[in-house]
Each structure stands twice: as structure tokens, then as C-alpha cells.
Coordinates of C-alpha atoms in Angstrom, one line a residue:
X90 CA 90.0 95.1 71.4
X91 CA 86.8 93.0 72.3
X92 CA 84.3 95.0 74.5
X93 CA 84.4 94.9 78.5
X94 CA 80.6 94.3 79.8
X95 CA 79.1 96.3 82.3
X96 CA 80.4 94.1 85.6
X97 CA 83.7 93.6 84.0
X98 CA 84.2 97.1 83.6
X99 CA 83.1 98.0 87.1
X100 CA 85.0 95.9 88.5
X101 CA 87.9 97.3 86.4
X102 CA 87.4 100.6 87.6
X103 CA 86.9 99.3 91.5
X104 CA 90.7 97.9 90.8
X105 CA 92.4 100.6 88.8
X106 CA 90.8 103.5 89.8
X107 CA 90.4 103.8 85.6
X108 CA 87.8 105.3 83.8
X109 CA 88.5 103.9 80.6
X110 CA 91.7 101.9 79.7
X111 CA 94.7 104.5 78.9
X112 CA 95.2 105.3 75.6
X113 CA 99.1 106.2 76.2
X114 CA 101.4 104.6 78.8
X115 CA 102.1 100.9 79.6
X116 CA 99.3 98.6 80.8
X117 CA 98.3 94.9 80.9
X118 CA 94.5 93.8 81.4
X119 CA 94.3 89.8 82.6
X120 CA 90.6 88.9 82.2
X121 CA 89.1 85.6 83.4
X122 CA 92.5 84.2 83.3
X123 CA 94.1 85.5 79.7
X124 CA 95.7 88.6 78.5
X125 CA 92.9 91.0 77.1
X126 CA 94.6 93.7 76.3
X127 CA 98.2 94.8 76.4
X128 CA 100.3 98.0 75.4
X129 CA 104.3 99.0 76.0
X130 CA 105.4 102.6 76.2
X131 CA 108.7 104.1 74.8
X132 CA 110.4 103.2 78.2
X133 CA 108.5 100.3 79.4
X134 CA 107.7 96.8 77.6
X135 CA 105.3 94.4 78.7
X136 CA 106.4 90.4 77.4
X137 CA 104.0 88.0 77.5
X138 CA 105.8 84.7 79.3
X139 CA 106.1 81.8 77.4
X140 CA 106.8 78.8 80.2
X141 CA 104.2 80.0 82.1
X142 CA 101.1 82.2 82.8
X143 CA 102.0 85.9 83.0
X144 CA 104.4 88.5 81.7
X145 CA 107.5 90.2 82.3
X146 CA 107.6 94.0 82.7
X147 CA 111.2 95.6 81.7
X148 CA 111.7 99.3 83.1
X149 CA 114.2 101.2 81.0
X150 CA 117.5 102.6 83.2
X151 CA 116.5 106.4 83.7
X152 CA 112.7 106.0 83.4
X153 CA 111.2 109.2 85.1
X154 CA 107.3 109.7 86.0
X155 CA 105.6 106.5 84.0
X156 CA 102.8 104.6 85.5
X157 CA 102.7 100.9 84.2
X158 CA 99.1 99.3 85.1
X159 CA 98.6 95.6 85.5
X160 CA 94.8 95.2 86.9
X161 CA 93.2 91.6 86.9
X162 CA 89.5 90.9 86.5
X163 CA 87.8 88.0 87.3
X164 CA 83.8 87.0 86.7
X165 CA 83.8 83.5 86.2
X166 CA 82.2 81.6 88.6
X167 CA 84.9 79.1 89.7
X168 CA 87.9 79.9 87.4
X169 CA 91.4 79.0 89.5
X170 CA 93.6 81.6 88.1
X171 CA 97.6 81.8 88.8
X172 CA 99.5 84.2 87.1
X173 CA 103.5 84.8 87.7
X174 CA 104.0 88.3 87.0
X175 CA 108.4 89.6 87.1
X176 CA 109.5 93.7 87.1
X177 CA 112.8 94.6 86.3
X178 CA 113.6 97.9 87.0
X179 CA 116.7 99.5 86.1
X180 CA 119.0 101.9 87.6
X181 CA 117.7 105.6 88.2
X182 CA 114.2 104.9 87.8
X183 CA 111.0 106.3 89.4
X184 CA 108.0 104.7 88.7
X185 CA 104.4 104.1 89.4
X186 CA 103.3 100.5 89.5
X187 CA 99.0 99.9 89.9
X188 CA 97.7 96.8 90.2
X189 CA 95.5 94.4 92.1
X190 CA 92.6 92.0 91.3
X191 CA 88.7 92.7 91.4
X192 CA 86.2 89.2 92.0
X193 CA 82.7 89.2 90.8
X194 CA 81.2 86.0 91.6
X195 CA 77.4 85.5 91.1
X196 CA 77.6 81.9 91.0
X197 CA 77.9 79.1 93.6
X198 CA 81.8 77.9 92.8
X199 CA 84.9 79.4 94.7
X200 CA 86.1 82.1 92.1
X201 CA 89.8 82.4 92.7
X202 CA 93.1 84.4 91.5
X203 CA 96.6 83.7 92.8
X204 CA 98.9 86.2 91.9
X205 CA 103.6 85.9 92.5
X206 CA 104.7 89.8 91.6
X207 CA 109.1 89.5 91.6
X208 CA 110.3 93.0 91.5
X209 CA 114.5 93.3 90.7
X210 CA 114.7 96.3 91.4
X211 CA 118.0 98.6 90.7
X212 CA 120.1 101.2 92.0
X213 CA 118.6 104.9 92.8
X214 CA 115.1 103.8 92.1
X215 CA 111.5 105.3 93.5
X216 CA 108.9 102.7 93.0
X217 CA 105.6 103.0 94.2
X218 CA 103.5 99.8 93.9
X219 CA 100.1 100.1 94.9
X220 CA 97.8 96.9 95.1
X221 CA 94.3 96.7 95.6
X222 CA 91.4 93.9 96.1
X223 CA 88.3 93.8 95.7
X224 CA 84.7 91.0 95.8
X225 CA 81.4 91.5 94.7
X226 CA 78.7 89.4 93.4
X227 CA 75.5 88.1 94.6
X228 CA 76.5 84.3 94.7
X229 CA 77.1 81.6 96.9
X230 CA 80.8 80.8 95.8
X231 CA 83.7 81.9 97.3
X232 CA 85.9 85.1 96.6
X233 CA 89.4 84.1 97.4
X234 CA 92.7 86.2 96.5
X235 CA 96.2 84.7 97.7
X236 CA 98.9 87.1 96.4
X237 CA 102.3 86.8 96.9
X238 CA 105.1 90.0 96.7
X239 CA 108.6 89.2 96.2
X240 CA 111.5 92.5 96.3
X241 CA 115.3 92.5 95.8
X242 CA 115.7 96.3 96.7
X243 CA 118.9 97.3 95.5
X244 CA 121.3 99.6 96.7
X245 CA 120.0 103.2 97.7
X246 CA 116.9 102.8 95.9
X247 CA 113.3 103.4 97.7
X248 CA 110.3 101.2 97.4
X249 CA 106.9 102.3 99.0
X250 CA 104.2 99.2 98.8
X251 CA 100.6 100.6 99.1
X252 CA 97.9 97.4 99.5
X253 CA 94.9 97.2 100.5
X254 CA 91.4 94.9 100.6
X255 CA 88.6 97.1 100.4
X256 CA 85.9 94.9 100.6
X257 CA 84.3 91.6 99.7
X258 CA 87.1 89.2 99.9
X259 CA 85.9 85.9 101.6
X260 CA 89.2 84.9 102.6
X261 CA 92.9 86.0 101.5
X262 CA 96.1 84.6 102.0
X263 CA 98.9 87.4 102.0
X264 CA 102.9 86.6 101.8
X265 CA 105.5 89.6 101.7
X266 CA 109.2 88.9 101.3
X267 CA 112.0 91.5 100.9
X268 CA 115.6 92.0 100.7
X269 CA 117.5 95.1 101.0
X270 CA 120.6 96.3 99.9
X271 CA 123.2 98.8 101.3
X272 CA 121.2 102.4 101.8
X273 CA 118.0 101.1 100.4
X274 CA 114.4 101.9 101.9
X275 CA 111.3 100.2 102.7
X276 CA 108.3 101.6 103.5
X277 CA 104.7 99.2 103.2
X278 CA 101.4 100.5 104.2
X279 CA 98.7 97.9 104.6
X280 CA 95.0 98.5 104.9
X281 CA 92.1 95.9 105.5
X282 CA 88.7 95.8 106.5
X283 CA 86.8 92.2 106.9
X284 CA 82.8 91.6 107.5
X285 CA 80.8 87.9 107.8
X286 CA 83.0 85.4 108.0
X287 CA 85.8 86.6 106.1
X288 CA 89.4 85.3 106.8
X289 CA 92.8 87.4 106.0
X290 CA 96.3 86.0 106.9
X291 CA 99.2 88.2 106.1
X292 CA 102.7 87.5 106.3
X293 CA 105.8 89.6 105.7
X294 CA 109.3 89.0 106.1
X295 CA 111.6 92.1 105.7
X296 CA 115.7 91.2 105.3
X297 CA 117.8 94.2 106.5
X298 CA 121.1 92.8 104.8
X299 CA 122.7 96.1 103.5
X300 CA 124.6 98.8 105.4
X301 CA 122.0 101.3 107.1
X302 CA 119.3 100.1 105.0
X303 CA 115.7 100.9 106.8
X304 CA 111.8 99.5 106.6
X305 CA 108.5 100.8 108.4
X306 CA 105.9 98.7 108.1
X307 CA 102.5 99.8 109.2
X308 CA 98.9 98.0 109.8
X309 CA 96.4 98.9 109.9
X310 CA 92.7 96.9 109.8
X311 CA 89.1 96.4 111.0
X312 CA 87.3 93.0 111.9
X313 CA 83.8 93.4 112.0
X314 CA 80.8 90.7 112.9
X315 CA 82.2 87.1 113.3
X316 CA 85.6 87.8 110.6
X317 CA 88.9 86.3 111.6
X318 CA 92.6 88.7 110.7
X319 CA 95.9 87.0 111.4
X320 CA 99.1 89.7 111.3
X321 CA 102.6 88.2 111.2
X322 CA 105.1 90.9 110.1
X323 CA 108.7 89.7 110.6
X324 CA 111.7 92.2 110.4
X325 CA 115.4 90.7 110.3
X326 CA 118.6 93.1 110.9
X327 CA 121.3 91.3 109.5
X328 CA 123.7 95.0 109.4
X329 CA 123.4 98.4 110.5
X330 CA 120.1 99.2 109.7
X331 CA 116.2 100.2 111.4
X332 CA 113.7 98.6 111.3
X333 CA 109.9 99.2 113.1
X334 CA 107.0 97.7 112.7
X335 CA 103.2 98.9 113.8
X336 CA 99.6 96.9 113.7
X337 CA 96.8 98.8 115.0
X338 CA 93.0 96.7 114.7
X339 CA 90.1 97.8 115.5
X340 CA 87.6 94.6 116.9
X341 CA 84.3 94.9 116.5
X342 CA 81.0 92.0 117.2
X343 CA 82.6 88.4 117.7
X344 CA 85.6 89.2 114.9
X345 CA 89.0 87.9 116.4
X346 CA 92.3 89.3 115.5
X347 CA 95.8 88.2 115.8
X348 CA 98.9 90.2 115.7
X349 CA 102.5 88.9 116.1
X350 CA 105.2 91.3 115.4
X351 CA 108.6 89.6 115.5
X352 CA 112.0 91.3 115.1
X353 CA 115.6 89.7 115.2
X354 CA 119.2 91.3 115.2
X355 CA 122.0 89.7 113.9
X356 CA 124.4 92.4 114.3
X357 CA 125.2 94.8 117.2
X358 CA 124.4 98.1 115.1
X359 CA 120.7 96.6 114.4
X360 CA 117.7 99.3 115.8
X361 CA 115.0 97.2 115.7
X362 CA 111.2 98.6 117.0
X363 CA 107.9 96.9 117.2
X364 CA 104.4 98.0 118.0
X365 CA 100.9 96.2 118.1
X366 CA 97.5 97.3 119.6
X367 CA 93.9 95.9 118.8
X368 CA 90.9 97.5 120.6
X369 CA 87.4 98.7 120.4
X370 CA 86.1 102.1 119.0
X371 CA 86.1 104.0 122.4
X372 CA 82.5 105.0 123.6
X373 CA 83.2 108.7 123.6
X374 CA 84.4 108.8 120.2
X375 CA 80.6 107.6 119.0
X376 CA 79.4 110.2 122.0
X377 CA 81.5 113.4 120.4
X378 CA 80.0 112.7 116.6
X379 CA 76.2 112.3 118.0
X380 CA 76.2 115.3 119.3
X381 CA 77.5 116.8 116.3
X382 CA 74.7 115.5 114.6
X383 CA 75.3 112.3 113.4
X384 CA 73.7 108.7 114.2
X385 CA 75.6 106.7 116.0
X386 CA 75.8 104.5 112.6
X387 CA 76.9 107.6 110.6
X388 CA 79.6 108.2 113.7
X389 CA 80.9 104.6 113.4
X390 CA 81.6 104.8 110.0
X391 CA 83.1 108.0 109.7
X392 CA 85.5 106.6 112.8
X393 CA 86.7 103.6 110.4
X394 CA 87.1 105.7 107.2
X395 CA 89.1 107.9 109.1
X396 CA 91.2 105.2 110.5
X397 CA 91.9 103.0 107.2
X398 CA 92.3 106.4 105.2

């Protein structure tokens, strides 16, 4: 395996919460646009596509307590990267799926990765997919992720979608789709922060088609300085089923915020609930930390960390 270099392997770690690449389990490494390094387990296989950039990732029926790692690592200055990336899951799996994409861009062209995630996902399956972004880099160009999540949830099976930006992302385009079966679960948990004059869009749409099938979608995100957020989270009850749906924002400087929850029942037994709210650290918050000894800096930030956590 060729050797990572110091950024790359920062920014490695920044994605994947790794140390050092895993010496057992399933992983994939994209680097600058190409497969680096790659490695299937006894229950897991990782297939390179041949039509187009990406790879396949085949969960065996059963699997119990694997972790499959797919991080993406990008420090060329203006590389356009697009990668298609499929999971099939079998029935009677529970599985841990990392991934997420880390920018470091020290020149002055737009550095960007695009990333389509599929997930077919089985009967009486756990997945837990958790997805995080990061930019960094002391250059002019842009940092720009657009990823896109497509599920087919099948039937009694729960998924739990943990994403997040954590900094450094000039401007990302989000898009969420999901289809659910008869008993199966939903459960996505989104976390941003923006700074400058960052931009983040984020779309979801959530299908309720099967028989008491349920979602809970929760936002939550910080706009600092002159950043712009736009929320769109769309929930659809086509059966029996629950739905509800919550964006909390915190606004800070000139940063403007959008959020438009939308929910629609197409069937009499649909429970449908929506929340939103977008305000301004309260004054008395600051006022309790200070006198606890911290500055009013120092109080600020432990306010955000503790809403984001």
C-alpha cells in the first residue's frame, strides 16, 4: 500500500475517527478520486464497479457486529470527484456503516466530491450509517461536498442515519430519499454548524408506504457570521404509520436560516408531527456560565457544543 502523507492522513482521521487503517474488517479508502486501498471481510465484500466510478458493498444474510468503512479523502486542488457507491444488505443483519469525505484544499480551484450512497436494505436488519464532512486548507478554492442518500428499508428492519458537517465546508448540497416497508424504522439525526459565507441546503424526503412503519427526523444546526442553511425535510404517510419531524437553529451575526418542514397523509391512519424553531443563544445562558467562571467566548462555545452534541 503506498504511503498516506501527513494532510492526507489527518484528514483521514478527521473523517473516520481512524488512527491507522484497520488491519481486520471491511474497508475502502477513495483518495483524490481512485481506490487506494481496499479489504473484504469473511461476511462482507467490497466490488470495485466496472460501468462507473465506485464500488458495490454485499452484506452477507445474518451478519452480526461488523463495521464496513468507506472514508474519502480529497487534497487536490480542483479535482471534480463523483463516485456511485450501492449496499446490499441482507436479511438478519446488524451492521455499522462509517463513512464521509474530508477536503483539504490549499490551492485557489474549487476542490469538489459528489458522492450517491443506494442502500437495499433487507428484512430484520440494524444498520447504523454514520456520515461525516469535513474542509480544511489554507487556500482560496472552494470546498464543496454534494452527497446524496438513497434507502429501500425493508420490512421490520431499522436504519439510524447519523450525519454531520463539522466544519470547513464552503457550501454543500444535501439530498435524502427513503422508502419504507411494512414495520420498518427510520430514525436520521443531522448536525451542522456553518461560519463566513458558507451555504448548506438539505433535503429529505421520507415515504411511509408500509403498514405502521415510523421515521423521526431531527435537526439540528448553527449559522454563524454572514453563512446561509436551508432545511427542507419532507415526510409522506402513504399507510398506517408516524412520522415527526424537528429543526432547531441557532442564528447568530447576519447568518440566515431557512426551515420548511412539510408533512402529507395519504391515508386516514397517518400520525404525522412537525416541529421547527430558529433563535438566538438567550442572554442569560452566557450570564449563568460567566459567573461560573467562564468568558463570555468560553460560555458561547460550550452552549453550541452542547447543542450539536
Amino acid at each position: 500500500m503506498a504511503e498516506l502523507n501527513e494532510i492526507q492522513r489527518m484528514m483521514l482521521e478527521k473523517v473516520a475517527n481512524l488512527k491507522q487503517m484497520p488491519t481486520e474488517g471491511a474497508y475502502n479508502l477513495r483518495l483524490n478520486g481512485k481506490g487506494f486501498v481496499r479489504h473484504s471481510s469473511e461476511h462482507i465484500d467490497i466490488v470495485p464497479k466496472e460501468d462507473k466510478p465506485g464500488i458495490d458493498i454485499y452484506i452477507k444474510e445474518g451478519t452480526h457486529g461488523e463495521t464496513v468503512s468507506i472514508p474519502v479523502v480529497v487534497t487536490e486542488s480542483g479535482l471534480d470527484d463523483m463516485v456511485y457507491n450501492d449496499f446490499h444488505v441482507a436479511d438478519g443483519c446488524d451492521v455499522t456503516i462509517v463513512a464521509g469525505c474530508g477536503i483539504h484544499n490549499c490551492g485557489c480551484d474549487d476542490s469538489k466530491h459528489n458522492g450517491i450512497h443506494t442502500f437495499y436494505i433487507g428484512k430484520n436488519c440494524n444498520v447504523r450509517y454514520q456520515e461525516k464532512h469535513y474542509g480544511a486548507g489554507d487556500g482560496v478554492g472552494g470546498r464543496i461536498l454534494n452527497p446524496e442518500t438513497v434507502l429501500h428499508i425493508g420490512e421490520n428492519s431499522h436504519v439510524f442515519l447519523d450525519m454531520s458537517q463539522i466544519g470547513g465546508v464552503d457550501s454543500t448540497k444535501r439530498y435524502t430519499n427513503c422508502d419504507l416497508a411494512d414495520g420498518a424504522e427510520l430514525q436520521i439525526q443531522e448536525k451542522l454548524m456553518t461560519h463566513g459565507e458558507q451555504t448548506a441546503d438539505s433535503e429529505v424526503d421520507v415515504f411511509l408506504n408500509g403498514f405502521d412503519s415510523r421515521c423521526q427526523i431531527t435537526s439540528r444546526s448553527v449559522a454563524k457570521d454572514a453563512s446561509t442553511q436551508v432545511f427542507y425535510p419532507r415526510v409522506q404517510g402513504n399507510n398506517q404509520c408516524f412520522g415527526h419531524v424537528q429543526c432547531d437553529s441557532i442564528i447568530m451575526g447576519s447568518a440566515k436560516v431557512r426551515s420548511i418542514p412539510e408533512i402529507s397523509a395519504n391515508h386516514v391512519d397517518a400520525s404525522l408531527v412537525h416541529e421547527a424553531a430558529i433563535g438566538k443563544i438567550a442572554g442569560e445562558q452566557i450570564l449563568k456560565l460567566t459567573t461560573l467562571g467562564l468568558t463570555a467566548e468560553e460560555a458561547e462555545q460550550r452552549i453550541l457544543e452542547g447543542f450539536l452534541r
